[in-house]
CSV table of C-alpha atoms in Angstrom, one decimal:
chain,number,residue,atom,x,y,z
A,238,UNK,CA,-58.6,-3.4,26.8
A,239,UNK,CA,-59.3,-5.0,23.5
A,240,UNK,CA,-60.8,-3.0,20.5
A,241,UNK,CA,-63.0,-4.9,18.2
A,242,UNK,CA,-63.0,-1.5,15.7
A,243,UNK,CA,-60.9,-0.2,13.3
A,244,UNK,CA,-61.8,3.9,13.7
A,245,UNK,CA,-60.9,6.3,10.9
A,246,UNK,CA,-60.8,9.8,11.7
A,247,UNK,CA,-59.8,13.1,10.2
A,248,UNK,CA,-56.1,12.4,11.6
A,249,UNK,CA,-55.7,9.4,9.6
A,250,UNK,CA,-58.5,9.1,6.6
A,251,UNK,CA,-56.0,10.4,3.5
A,252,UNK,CA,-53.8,8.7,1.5
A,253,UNK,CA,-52.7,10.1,-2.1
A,254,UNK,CA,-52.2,7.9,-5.6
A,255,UNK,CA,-49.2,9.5,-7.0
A,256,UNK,CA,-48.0,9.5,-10.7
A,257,UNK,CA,-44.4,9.8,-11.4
A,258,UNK,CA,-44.6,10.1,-14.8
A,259,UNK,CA,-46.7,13.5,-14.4
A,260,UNK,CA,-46.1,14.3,-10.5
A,261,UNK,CA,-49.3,13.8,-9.5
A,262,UNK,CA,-50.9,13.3,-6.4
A,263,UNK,CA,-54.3,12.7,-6.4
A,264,UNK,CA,-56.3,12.6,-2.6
A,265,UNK,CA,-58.4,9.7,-1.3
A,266,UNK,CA,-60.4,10.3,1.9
A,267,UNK,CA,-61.7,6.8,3.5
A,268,UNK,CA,-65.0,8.1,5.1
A,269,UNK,CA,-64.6,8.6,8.6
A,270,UNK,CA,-66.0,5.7,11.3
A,271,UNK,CA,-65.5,3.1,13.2
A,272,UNK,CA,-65.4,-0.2,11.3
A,273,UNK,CA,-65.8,-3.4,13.0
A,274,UNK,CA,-64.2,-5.6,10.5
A,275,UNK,CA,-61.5,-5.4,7.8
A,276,UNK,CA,-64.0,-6.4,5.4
A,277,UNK,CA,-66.3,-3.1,6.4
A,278,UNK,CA,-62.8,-1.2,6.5
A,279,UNK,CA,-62.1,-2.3,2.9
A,280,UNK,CA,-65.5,-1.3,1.6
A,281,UNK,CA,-64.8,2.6,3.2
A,282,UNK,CA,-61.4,2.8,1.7
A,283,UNK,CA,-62.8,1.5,-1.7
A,284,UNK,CA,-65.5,3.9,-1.4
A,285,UNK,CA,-63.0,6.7,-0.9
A,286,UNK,CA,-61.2,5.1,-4.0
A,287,UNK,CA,-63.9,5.4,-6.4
A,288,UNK,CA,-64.0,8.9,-5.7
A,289,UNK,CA,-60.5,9.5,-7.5
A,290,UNK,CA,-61.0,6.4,-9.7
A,291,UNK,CA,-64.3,4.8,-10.5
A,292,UNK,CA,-63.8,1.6,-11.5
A,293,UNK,CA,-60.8,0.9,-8.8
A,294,UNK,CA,-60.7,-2.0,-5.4
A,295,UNK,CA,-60.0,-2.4,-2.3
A,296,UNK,CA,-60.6,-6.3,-1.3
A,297,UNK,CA,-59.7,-7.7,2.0
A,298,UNK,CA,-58.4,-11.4,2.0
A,299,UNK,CA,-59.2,-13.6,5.2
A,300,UNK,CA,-56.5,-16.2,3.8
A,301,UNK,CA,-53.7,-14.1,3.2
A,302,UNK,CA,-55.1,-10.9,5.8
A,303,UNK,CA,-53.8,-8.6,3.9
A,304,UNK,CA,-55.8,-5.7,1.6
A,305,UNK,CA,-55.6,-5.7,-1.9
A,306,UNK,CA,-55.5,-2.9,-4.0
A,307,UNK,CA,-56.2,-2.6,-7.7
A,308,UNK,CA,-56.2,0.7,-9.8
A,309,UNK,CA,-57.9,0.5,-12.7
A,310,UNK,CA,-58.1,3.6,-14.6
A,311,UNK,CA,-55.0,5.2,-13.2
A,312,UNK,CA,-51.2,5.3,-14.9
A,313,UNK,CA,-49.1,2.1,-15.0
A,314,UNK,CA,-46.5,3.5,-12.9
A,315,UNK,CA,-49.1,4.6,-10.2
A,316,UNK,CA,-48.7,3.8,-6.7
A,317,UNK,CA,-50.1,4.7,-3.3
A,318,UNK,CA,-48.2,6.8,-1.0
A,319,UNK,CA,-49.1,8.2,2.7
A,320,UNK,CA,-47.7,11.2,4.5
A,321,UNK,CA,-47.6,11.5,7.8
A,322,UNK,CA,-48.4,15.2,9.1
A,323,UNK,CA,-49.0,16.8,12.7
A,324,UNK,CA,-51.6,19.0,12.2
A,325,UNK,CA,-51.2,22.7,13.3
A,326,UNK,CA,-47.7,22.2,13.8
A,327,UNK,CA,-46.0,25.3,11.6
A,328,UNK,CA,-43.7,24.4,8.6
């Protein structure tokens, strides 16, 4: 069956800007729902941005169809990193 969504859920909504310089991570939670294009997927996960970093972007590209992503406001040796987790499974 063919999905025309993209769904984000509490499994798979966080991703983290980290800082080398200072060791920072710093959480950004993409609202949870079920998009139905990458252009509404790009506006959640800017939203979720601008939470941790006012002025930053997320912009989809139909050309290239890729997301771009620009930080404004954090360190110049910032980056986004994501981790992936199984929940309730002990450490």
């Amino acid at each position: 069956m063919l999905r025309n969504w993209y769904s984000v859920n509490s499994t798979n909504s966080v991703f983290y800007i980290y800082t080398p310089s200072t060791s920072a991570f710093q959480e950004v939670v993409i609202p949870s729902g079920s998009y139905e294009t990458f252009l509404e997927l790009a506006a959640a996960v800017q939203l979720g941005l601008r939470a941790v970093l006012a002025t930053a972007e997320c912009v989809y590209s139909n050309s290239s169809r890729k997301l771009s992503f620009t930080l404004t406001g954090a360190a110049a040796d910032a980056h986004l990193v994501t981790f992936q987790v199984k929940q309730g499974v002990p450490l």
